[in-house]
Structures are given as structure tokens and as C-alpha cells.
Coordinates of C-alpha atoms and ligand atoms in Angstrom, one line a residue:
M1 CA 8.2 15.2 -15.0
E2 CA 8.7 14.4 -11.3
K3 CA 11.1 11.5 -10.7
S4 CA 8.3 9.7 -8.8
L5 CA 5.9 9.8 -11.8
S6 CA 7.1 6.5 -13.2
R7 CA 7.1 4.7 -9.8
R8 CA 4.5 2.5 -8.2
V9 CA 4.0 1.9 -4.5
I10 CA 2.2 -1.1 -3.2
L11 CA 0.0 -0.6 -0.1
F12 CA -1.4 -3.4 2.1
P13 CA -3.8 -2.1 4.8
V14 CA -5.0 -4.0 7.8
P15 CA -8.8 -4.4 7.3
L16 CA -9.9 -2.3 10.3
Q17 CA -11.4 1.2 10.0
G18 CA -8.8 2.9 12.2
C19 CA -6.0 1.4 10.0
M20 CA -7.7 1.6 6.6
N21 CA -8.3 5.4 6.8
P22 CA -4.6 6.4 7.4
M23 CA -3.3 3.9 4.8
I24 CA -5.7 5.3 2.1
Q25 CA -4.8 8.8 3.2
L26 CA -1.1 8.0 2.7
G27 CA -1.9 6.6 -0.7
K28 CA -3.6 9.8 -1.7
M29 CA -0.6 11.9 -0.4
L30 CA 1.8 9.8 -2.4
H31 CA -0.4 9.8 -5.5
S32 CA -0.5 13.6 -5.3
R33 CA 3.3 13.5 -5.4
G34 CA 3.2 11.5 -8.6
F35 CA 3.4 7.9 -7.4
S36 CA 1.0 5.3 -8.9
I37 CA -0.7 3.3 -6.1
T38 CA -1.7 -0.3 -6.0
V39 CA -3.7 -1.5 -2.9
I40 CA -3.7 -5.2 -2.1
H41 CA -6.5 -5.8 0.4
T42 CA -8.4 -8.6 2.0
R43 CA -11.9 -9.5 1.1
F44 CA -13.0 -8.8 4.7
N45 CA -13.7 -5.1 5.1
A46 CA -12.6 -4.4 1.6
P47 CA -12.1 -0.6 0.8
R48 CA -14.6 0.8 -1.7
A49 CA -12.6 0.8 -5.0
S50 CA -15.1 3.1 -6.6
S51 CA -14.2 5.9 -4.1
H52 CA -10.6 5.9 -5.3
P53 CA -10.7 5.6 -9.1
L54 CA -7.0 6.6 -9.3
F55 CA -5.8 3.6 -7.4
T56 CA -5.5 0.0 -8.6
F57 CA -7.1 -2.5 -6.2
L58 CA -6.3 -6.2 -5.9
Q59 CA -8.3 -8.4 -3.6
I60 CA -6.9 -11.5 -1.8
P61 CA -8.9 -14.1 0.1
D62 CA -8.5 -13.9 3.9
G63 CA -10.1 -17.2 4.9
L64 CA -11.9 -15.7 7.9
S65 CA -15.2 -17.4 8.9
E66 CA -18.3 -15.4 9.7
T67 CA -17.6 -16.0 13.4
E68 CA -14.0 -14.9 13.1
K69 CA -15.0 -11.7 11.4
R70 CA -17.0 -10.8 14.6
L71 CA -14.2 -11.6 17.0
H72 CA -13.9 -9.0 19.8
D73 CA -10.3 -9.8 20.4
V74 CA -8.7 -7.8 17.6
N75 CA -5.2 -9.2 18.2
L76 CA -6.5 -12.7 17.9
M77 CA -8.2 -11.7 14.6
L78 CA -4.9 -10.1 13.4
T79 CA -2.9 -13.2 14.2
L80 CA -5.4 -15.3 12.2
L81 CA -5.3 -12.9 9.3
N82 CA -1.5 -13.1 9.3
K83 CA -1.6 -16.8 9.0
R84 CA -4.4 -17.0 6.4
C85 CA -3.2 -14.1 4.1
E86 CA 0.4 -15.1 3.8
S87 CA 0.1 -17.4 0.9
P88 CA -2.4 -15.4 -1.2
F89 CA -0.5 -12.2 -0.6
R90 CA 2.8 -13.8 -1.6
D91 CA 1.2 -15.1 -4.9
T92 CA -0.3 -11.7 -5.7
L93 CA 2.8 -9.7 -4.9
T94 CA 5.1 -12.1 -6.8
K95 CA 2.8 -12.0 -9.8
L96 CA 2.8 -8.2 -9.7
L97 CA 6.6 -8.1 -9.7
Q98 CA 6.9 -10.8 -12.4
S99 CA 4.2 -9.3 -14.6
E100 CA 6.4 -6.3 -15.2
T101 CA 8.9 -6.1 -17.9
E102 CA 12.5 -6.0 -16.6
E103 CA 12.6 -2.2 -17.1
A104 CA 9.1 -1.6 -15.6
K105 CA 9.9 -3.9 -12.6
Q106 CA 12.2 -1.1 -11.4
R107 CA 9.2 1.0 -11.1
I108 CA 7.7 -0.8 -8.1
S109 CA 9.5 1.3 -5.5
C110 CA 8.4 -0.4 -2.3
L111 CA 5.8 -2.1 -0.3
I112 CA 4.1 -0.1 2.5
D113 CA 2.1 -2.2 4.9
D114 CA 0.7 -1.9 8.4
S115 CA 3.0 -2.8 11.4
Q116 CA 0.5 -5.4 12.3
W117 CA 1.3 -7.5 9.2
V118 CA 4.3 -9.5 10.3
F119 CA 4.9 -12.1 7.5
T120 CA 5.5 -9.3 4.9
Q121 CA 9.0 -8.4 6.1
P122 CA 10.7 -11.7 5.3
L123 CA 8.7 -12.0 2.1
A124 CA 9.7 -8.5 0.9
K125 CA 13.3 -9.2 1.8
S126 CA 13.2 -12.5 -0.2
L127 CA 11.8 -10.5 -3.2
N128 CA 14.4 -7.8 -2.8
L129 CA 11.6 -5.2 -2.3
P130 CA 12.1 -2.4 0.3
R131 CA 9.3 -2.5 2.9
L132 CA 8.2 0.5 4.9
V133 CA 6.0 0.0 7.9
L134 CA 3.0 2.2 8.6
N135 CA 1.7 2.7 12.1
A136 CA -1.5 4.6 13.0
T137 CA -1.1 4.8 16.8
K138 CA 0.6 7.4 18.9
V139 CA 4.3 7.0 18.7
S140 CA 4.5 6.7 22.5
F141 CA 2.0 3.8 22.4
F142 CA 3.8 2.0 19.6
R143 CA 7.2 2.3 21.4
G144 CA 5.8 1.5 24.8
H145 CA 3.6 -1.4 24.0
F146 CA 6.5 -3.8 23.4
V147 CA 7.0 -3.7 27.2
L148 CA 3.7 -5.4 27.9
P149 CA 5.0 -9.0 27.9
Q150 CA 7.7 -8.0 30.4
L151 CA 5.2 -6.2 32.6
R152 CA 2.9 -9.3 32.5
R153 CA 5.8 -11.5 33.6
E154 CA 7.2 -9.3 36.2
R155 CA 4.6 -7.9 38.5
F156 CA 1.4 -6.7 37.3
L157 CA -1.1 -9.3 38.2
P158 CA -3.0 -9.2 40.6
L159 CA -3.3 -5.5 41.2
Q160 CA -4.0 -4.2 44.7
D161 CA -6.6 -1.4 45.2
S162 CA -4.1 0.9 46.7
E163 CA -1.9 0.7 43.6
Q164 CA -4.5 1.6 41.0
D165 CA -3.4 5.2 40.4
D166 CA 0.4 4.5 40.6
P167 CA 2.5 5.6 37.6
V168 CA 4.1 3.1 35.3
P169 CA 7.7 4.3 34.5
E170 CA 8.1 1.7 31.8
F171 CA 5.0 2.9 29.9
P172 CA 4.2 6.5 30.8
P173 CA 1.9 8.4 31.2
Q174 CA -0.3 5.5 32.0
R175 CA -1.4 4.4 35.5
K176 CA -1.3 0.8 36.8
K177 CA -5.1 0.5 36.3
D178 CA -4.7 1.4 32.6
I179 CA -2.0 -1.3 32.1
F180 CA -4.1 -3.8 34.1
R181 CA -6.9 -3.4 31.6
L182 CA -4.5 -4.0 28.8
L183 CA -2.9 -7.1 30.4
D184 CA -6.2 -8.4 31.5
E185 CA -7.6 -8.7 28.0
E186 CA -4.6 -10.3 26.3
T187 CA -3.1 -13.7 26.2
E188 CA 0.2 -15.4 25.6
I189 CA -0.5 -15.2 21.8
L190 CA -0.2 -11.5 22.1
D191 CA 3.3 -11.6 23.6
A192 CA 4.7 -13.7 20.7
Y193 CA 2.8 -11.5 18.2
L194 CA 4.3 -8.3 19.7
N195 CA 7.7 -9.7 19.5
Q196 CA 7.2 -10.5 15.8
I197 CA 5.9 -6.9 15.2
Y198 CA 9.0 -5.5 16.9
E199 CA 11.4 -7.7 14.9
A200 CA 9.6 -7.1 11.6
T201 CA 9.7 -3.3 12.1
K202 CA 13.3 -3.2 13.1
A203 CA 14.3 -5.2 10.0
S204 CA 12.2 -2.9 7.7
S205 CA 13.5 0.0 5.6
G206 CA 11.6 2.6 7.6
L207 CA 8.7 3.5 9.8
I208 CA 5.9 5.9 9.0
F209 CA 3.7 7.4 11.7
V210 CA 0.6 8.8 10.1
S211 CA -1.4 11.0 12.5
S212 CA 1.6 11.9 14.6
C213 CA 4.1 14.7 14.4
E214 CA 6.9 16.3 16.5
E215 CA 4.3 18.6 18.1
L216 CA 2.3 15.6 19.6
D217 CA 5.1 13.2 20.1
Q218 CA 8.5 14.8 20.2
E219 CA 10.2 12.8 23.0
S220 CA 8.8 9.5 21.9
L221 CA 10.1 10.1 18.3
I222 CA 13.6 10.7 19.6
Q223 CA 13.4 7.5 21.6
A224 CA 11.9 5.5 18.7
R225 CA 14.7 6.6 16.5
Q226 CA 17.2 5.2 19.0
D227 CA 15.2 2.0 19.5
F228 CA 14.7 1.1 15.9
Q229 CA 17.7 2.6 14.1
I230 CA 15.8 3.0 10.9
P231 CA 14.5 6.2 9.2
I232 CA 11.3 7.3 10.9
F233 CA 8.7 9.7 9.4
A234 CA 6.0 11.5 11.4
I235 CA 3.9 12.9 8.6
G236 CA 1.2 14.4 10.8
P237 CA -2.6 14.3 10.9
S238 CA -3.3 12.6 7.6
H239 CA -7.0 13.6 7.4
T240 CA -6.0 17.2 7.1
H241 CA -4.7 16.6 3.6
F242 CA -7.7 14.8 2.1
P243 CA -11.2 14.1 3.5
A244 CA -11.2 10.7 5.4
S245 CA -14.8 9.9 4.8
S246 CA -14.1 8.4 1.4
S247 CA -12.4 5.5 3.1
S248 CA -15.2 4.9 5.6
L249 CA -16.2 1.2 5.7
L250 CA -19.7 2.1 6.8
T251 CA -22.1 4.5 5.2
P252 CA -22.2 7.8 7.1
D253 CA -25.6 9.2 7.9
E254 CA -25.5 12.6 6.2
T255 CA -28.7 13.9 7.9
C256 CA -26.3 14.8 10.8
M257 CA -25.2 17.9 9.0
P258 CA -28.6 19.7 8.5
W259 CA -29.4 18.7 12.1
L260 CA -26.2 20.4 13.3
D261 CA -26.9 23.4 11.2
K262 CA -30.0 24.0 13.4
Q263 CA -28.0 24.0 16.6
E264 CA -26.2 26.9 18.3
D265 CA -22.4 27.4 18.1
K266 CA -20.4 25.1 20.3
S267 CA -23.6 23.7 22.0
V268 CA -23.6 20.1 20.9
I269 CA -21.8 17.2 22.5
Y270 CA -20.8 14.6 19.9
V271 CA -20.6 11.0 21.2
S272 CA -18.9 8.2 19.4
L273 CA -17.0 5.1 20.6
G274 CA -15.4 4.3 17.2
S275 CA -15.6 1.2 15.1
L276 CA -14.8 -1.6 17.5
V277 CA -16.0 -0.8 21.1
T278 CA -19.0 -2.7 22.3
I279 CA -21.0 -1.8 25.4
S280 CA -23.8 -3.5 27.5
E281 CA -27.5 -2.5 27.3
A282 CA -27.2 -1.1 30.9
E283 CA -24.2 1.1 29.8
M284 CA -26.1 2.3 26.8
L285 CA -28.9 3.4 29.1
E286 CA -26.5 5.2 31.5
I287 CA -25.0 7.1 28.5
A288 CA -28.5 7.9 27.3
W289 CA -29.7 9.3 30.6
G290 CA -26.4 11.1 31.2
L291 CA -26.7 12.9 27.9
R292 CA -30.4 13.8 28.4
N293 CA -29.9 15.0 32.0
S294 CA -27.1 17.3 31.0
D295 CA -29.7 19.2 28.9
Q296 CA -27.1 19.8 26.2
P297 CA -28.0 18.9 22.6
F298 CA -26.2 15.7 21.5
L299 CA -25.3 13.8 18.4
W300 CA -24.8 10.1 19.4
V301 CA -23.3 7.4 17.1
V302 CA -24.5 4.0 18.1
R303 CA -23.0 1.5 15.6
A304 CA -25.4 -1.3 14.6
G305 CA -24.4 -4.3 16.7
S306 CA -22.3 -2.3 19.2
V307 CA -24.7 -2.9 22.1
N308 CA -24.2 -6.5 23.2
G309 CA -27.2 -8.7 22.5
T310 CA -29.2 -6.2 20.5
K311 CA -29.3 -5.1 16.9
W312 CA -29.2 -1.3 17.5
I313 CA -31.1 0.8 20.0
E314 CA -34.4 -1.1 20.1
S315 CA -34.0 -1.9 23.8
I316 CA -34.3 1.8 24.8
P317 CA -37.8 2.0 26.2
E318 CA -40.2 4.2 24.1
E319 CA -40.7 6.8 26.8
V320 CA -37.0 7.2 27.2
M321 CA -36.6 7.5 23.4
E322 CA -39.2 10.3 23.5
R323 CA -37.1 12.2 26.1
L324 CA -33.9 11.7 24.1
K325 CA -35.4 13.0 20.9
E326 CA -36.2 16.3 22.7
K327 CA -32.5 17.1 22.7
G328 CA -30.6 14.8 20.5
K329 CA -30.0 12.8 17.4
I330 CA -28.9 9.1 17.3
V331 CA -27.2 7.7 14.1
K332 CA -25.5 4.5 13.1
W333 CA -22.4 6.1 11.7
A334 CA -21.5 9.8 11.2
P335 CA -19.3 11.7 8.7
Q336 CA -17.1 12.2 11.7
P337 CA -14.4 14.5 10.3
D338 CA -17.2 16.8 9.0
V339 CA -19.1 16.6 12.2
L340 CA -16.0 17.6 14.3
K341 CA -15.4 20.5 12.0
H342 CA -19.0 21.9 12.4
R343 CA -19.3 25.1 14.3
A344 CA -22.1 23.6 16.5
I345 CA -19.8 21.0 18.1
G346 CA -18.6 22.0 21.5
G347 CA -17.3 18.7 22.9
Y348 CA -16.6 15.1 22.1
L349 CA -17.4 12.1 24.4
T350 CA -14.9 9.7 22.9
H351 CA -13.3 6.3 23.3
N352 CA -10.0 8.0 22.4
G353 CA -9.0 5.9 19.4
W354 CA -6.0 7.7 18.0
N355 CA -7.6 8.8 14.8
S356 CA -10.6 10.2 16.6
T357 CA -8.3 11.9 19.2
V358 CA -6.2 13.6 16.5
E359 CA -9.3 14.6 14.5
S360 CA -10.7 16.2 17.6
V361 CA -7.4 18.1 18.3
C362 CA -7.2 19.3 14.7
E363 CA -10.7 20.8 15.1
G364 CA -10.0 22.2 18.5
V365 CA -12.8 20.2 20.1
P366 CA -12.3 19.4 23.8
M367 CA -12.9 15.8 24.9
I368 CA -14.5 13.7 27.6
C369 CA -12.5 10.5 27.7
L370 CA -14.0 7.1 28.0
P371 CA -11.3 4.7 26.8
F372 CA -12.0 0.9 26.6
F373 CA -8.9 -0.9 25.3
W374 CA -5.5 -1.0 23.7
D375 CA -4.0 2.4 22.9
Q376 CA -7.2 4.2 24.0
M377 CA -6.1 4.4 27.7
L378 CA -2.8 6.0 26.9
N379 CA -4.4 8.5 24.5
A380 CA -6.9 9.4 27.2
R381 CA -4.1 10.1 29.7
F382 CA -2.4 12.5 27.2
V383 CA -5.7 14.3 26.6
S384 CA -6.7 14.7 30.2
E385 CA -3.3 14.9 32.1
I386 CA -0.5 16.0 29.7
W387 CA -2.2 18.3 27.3
M388 CA -5.2 18.9 29.7
V389 CA -7.6 19.4 26.8
G390 CA -10.3 17.0 28.2
L391 CA -11.9 15.4 31.2
H392 CA -11.5 11.7 32.1
L393 CA -14.5 9.6 33.1
E394 CA -12.1 7.0 34.7
N395 CA -14.3 4.2 33.3
R396 CA -17.4 5.4 35.3
I397 CA -20.2 4.8 32.8
E398 CA -22.8 6.2 35.1
R399 CA -25.5 8.8 34.2
N400 CA -24.5 11.2 37.0
E401 CA -20.8 11.1 36.1
I402 CA -21.6 11.7 32.4
E403 CA -24.0 14.5 33.2
K404 CA -21.4 16.1 35.5
A405 CA -18.6 15.9 33.0
I406 CA -20.7 17.5 30.3
R407 CA -21.7 20.3 32.6
R408 CA -18.1 20.9 33.6
L409 CA -17.0 21.1 30.0
F410 CA -19.9 23.3 28.7
S411 CA -20.8 25.5 31.6
E412 CA -18.0 25.9 34.1
T413 CA -14.9 28.0 34.1
E414 CA -12.9 24.8 34.0
G415 CA -14.4 24.1 30.6
G416 CA -13.4 27.5 29.3
E417 CA -9.8 26.8 30.4
I418 CA -9.8 23.4 28.7
R419 CA -11.1 25.0 25.5
E420 CA -8.4 27.7 25.7
R421 CA -5.6 25.0 26.0
M422 CA -7.2 23.0 23.1
K423 CA -7.2 26.1 20.9
L424 CA -3.4 26.4 21.5
L425 CA -2.8 22.7 20.8
K426 CA -4.9 22.9 17.6
E427 CA -2.8 25.8 16.4
K428 CA 0.5 24.1 17.2
V429 CA -0.5 20.9 15.4
G430 CA -2.0 22.9 12.5
R431 CA 1.3 24.6 11.9
S432 CA 3.1 21.2 11.6
V433 CA 1.3 20.4 8.3
Q434 CA 1.8 23.8 6.8
E435 CA 4.7 24.5 4.5
N436 CA 7.9 23.9 6.4
G437 CA 6.1 22.6 9.5
S438 CA 7.6 19.4 11.0
A439 CA 5.0 17.0 9.4
Y440 CA 5.2 18.8 6.0
R441 CA 9.0 18.4 6.0
S442 CA 8.7 14.7 7.1
L443 CA 6.4 14.0 4.2
E444 CA 8.9 15.6 1.8
N445 CA 11.7 13.5 3.3
L446 CA 9.5 10.4 2.9
V447 CA 8.8 11.1 -0.8
D448 CA 12.6 11.7 -1.4
Y449 CA 13.4 8.4 0.4
I450 CA 10.9 6.3 -1.6
T451 CA 12.2 8.0 -4.8
S452 CA 15.7 6.9 -3.9
F453 CA 14.9 3.2 -3.9
Ligands
UDP1 N1 -15.6 7.4 12.3 C1 -16.5 7.8 11.4 N2 -17.8 7.9 11.7 C2 -18.2 7.5 13.0 C3 -17.3 7.0 13.9 C4 -16.0 7.0 13.5 O1 -16.1 8.2 10.2 O2 -19.4 7.5 13.2 C5 -14.1 7.4 11.9 C6 -13.3 8.4 12.6 O3 -13.4 9.6 12.0 C7 -11.9 7.7 12.7 C8 -12.2 6.2 12.6 O4 -13.6 6.1 12.2 O5 -11.2 8.2 11.6 C9 -12.1 5.5 13.9 O6 -10.7 5.4 14.2 P1 -10.2 5.4 15.7 O7 -8.7 5.2 15.6 O8 -10.6 6.7 16.3 O9 -10.9 4.3 16.5 P2 -11.2 2.7 16.2 O10 -12.4 2.7 15.4 O11 -10.0 2.2 15.5 O12 -11.4 2.2 17.6

């Protein structure tokens, strides 16, 4: 029997799609190594317990009102969740620890929760329970984003036109205009919250980067190890171990797949802006015309409620809808990992959420970058300027720009070169999760580390 068989790990995910998937994936990886898994989760955006019959799920109240659940400011929502969940989480965790016999109590090895929970560190310490922190962004973003309060204080606002493209040495490879968008949207609350995240991470027993590996983040990993002085694990693209769709909070429209089957190899542009981005009606129409005018077949995810002021796509005029249907399919939510794997997909117009970016890299799908907030701007710079496996729209949500980018990617020599570089990056990252690859070894080390508690 493996040493880990008698041990239990408690997971506490943040209730957002981009954070839920990696936490559940980590749970599956640890379960496959013999650990029992208990997931404590909020009522808001609760994971579907029936999809994971091997885990134990415990729900806690989160106290969010209906309005708060629709907050666009994710950091504000997270600070509220941190306040409201503290007491119910403490009660649940304490009960869990006490309910065990003295011998069985040893079996709860540790708590693994998201870096965005900050009250859990002092709580775990008081209960004498090791806490590991999971982070689902790129290591360079996690490391760099603690500099935001300093940048805000020092010199960033207002930004002159001539400075827009200047580099930001404190937070590479972003440009000043990227940072401006970050600082513009945030408030003083964020500065205090970031400081709490930093302290709670530094005091933890270790940091796990799911969806990152040496191949994608080598330099930042070296620096992060110096900054935090705790064990750091980069266990690689988590969705390559188990299908991510089982932790989807929305129901994927499976009709995408037979539709894709009918398309030619590498002919379809997939379009999705993730689970949080919202756009205006005018922007939706620009995207619609850009896609149609490119003449390339498209699969477009428009989340219900993601176009401000409308329920879905009802504001697209009927005659425009007719033209769109000639070439494309629009769905509310797609089985994205399967879609990106499909032979018909030739490009991905993306918001560059980190999960989506990594999923695209792992399937070798070149990108057109349209980032909106938070880590998306940094990820887009890596894709377009460091790895050079995509084109950047530079926030121009205009039909001509979108059409031009799709044509460049699908029809021109430049597109072929991008595709070639993407193929090499895919192979490199793919090797990291294979036996003795960097991510594979990191996961082994993590399992040994948890077993040692
Ligand atoms: N996703 C999906 N279907 C969709 C759109 C997205 O399953 O139609 C998944 C996608 O595969 C990814 C996650 O939702 O794993 C989005 O996470 P990401 O970090 O890319 O962006 P966020 O939603 O956090 O902005």
C-alpha cells in the first residue's frame, strides 16, 4: 500500500471557473496517487459533486447577495468572500479535524487552498495544519503583480500618449499601457489585499503552480523561489492529466463537436473570451462582422449575459445573423479542451486567461490575443512577443482589424511561421508532463512532500 493511501488532503477552491478547474485537477492528480480528497466549497458556483464521486464535498455558506454574485470587479468579490467565508470555513475545518479519532486525525495531511484566500493561513497555523497555496496564473504574473501598489504610488497615473508602448522593467514583459489598464480598474482595497496574499503565501508551507512548468516560466520560477523561500512546485498543464470539462460550471454545448467534424483541417477560428469578460453590444457586432468578413469558418462562444444589457445574442439583427450562419456556429459555452484538440481548429481568438492560453499551447493552436484585464495582458505579451505564437489585436475591437488578423494567421506566410513556432512550443511543454519531464518530477516531489507531513 502506498504511504499516501491513508492520508486525506483538504481542498478549498475559489469559486471562479478559472480557479475551480485547476483545483479539481490537482485533486484528481493527488487522488490518483492514493490520497483521499475532501473539497470544502462555497455555495456560490459550487462544483458538481456528482461529476466527482470519489471526492467528499462539504458546502459552506458564502453570504453573497444576488447583486454581489454579479460583481464585475472580481477582486472586490474576492475580498467580500474572504470576509464572509472565514467563520463558516473555520467551523467546518475544525469539525473535520475534531471528528477524527486521535489516530485518524494524523491522516489529514494538509490544506491546499487558492492564493486568493487569505484568512486560511493564520487559521491553518492555529490548527497546526500545514497549508499549501495553489496559484493558477503564470508564475511571472503572480510574482510581478505584487509590485502594482508601488507602481500606482510612484508614477503610473496619468499616462502620456508617447509612453504607451514603453517597457515596464518592474513587471516585464508588459508595456505601460498594459499596466495602466490594470491600475485603472483597481482600487485601494486591492493594494491591501495584495499585501495580504503576499504575506499569507510567504508564511505557507509551499506554493503550487498548476498550469505552469519550467518550460513556460523558468526564470520567474527561479526568482519566485528566492522571493518566497518556501518549496515551490510547478506541476505543468493540469488539464493534460484529466479532462477539465468535468469541472465546468456551465453546461458545454456538445453540438460543437459534430459541427467541427464537418469542417476542413485547421480551417476554423475558435473564439472565446472565457468565463468573466463582458463586452458591449457594439463590440459584439464588430467581432461578428470581423469573423464573417474573414470568410473563415468560426465557432464563437458568447456566454449568456456576457454582452452588457442583453441576455445573449438577440440584439444581432436578423439579416446579420443569416450572414453569420453561412460560416459559423455560436454557442453559450463550449467543451473547450475538446474543441482545441479538434483537427479542424486552426486558430483561437482569445482573452488570454491563463488556463485558455495553456490549453491552446498544449494543442498547438496559434492565437489572436484580445486581453481585457488582470493577468490577461501579460499572457498576451508572452504569446505575441516572447514566444511569438500569436498576433496581438492591441485592444482594437474593430471589424477590419479582426478580419485582417484572421487572414494573417490563416492565409499568409507569417501565419505559417507562427504555426511552426507553436508546434515547437507545444512539443517542449508536452515533454514536461511526460515521465521525467520537469512538471512530472515536480508533481512527484509534491506527492513526497505532502506524504512527509
Ligand atoms: N472554458 C470552457 N468552455 C468555454 C469557455 C471556457 O470550458 O466555452 C474553460 C476553459 O477551457 C478554461 C476556463 O474555462 O479552462 C477559463 O479559464 P481562463 O483562465 O482561461 O479564463 P477566465 O474564465 O478565468 O477568465
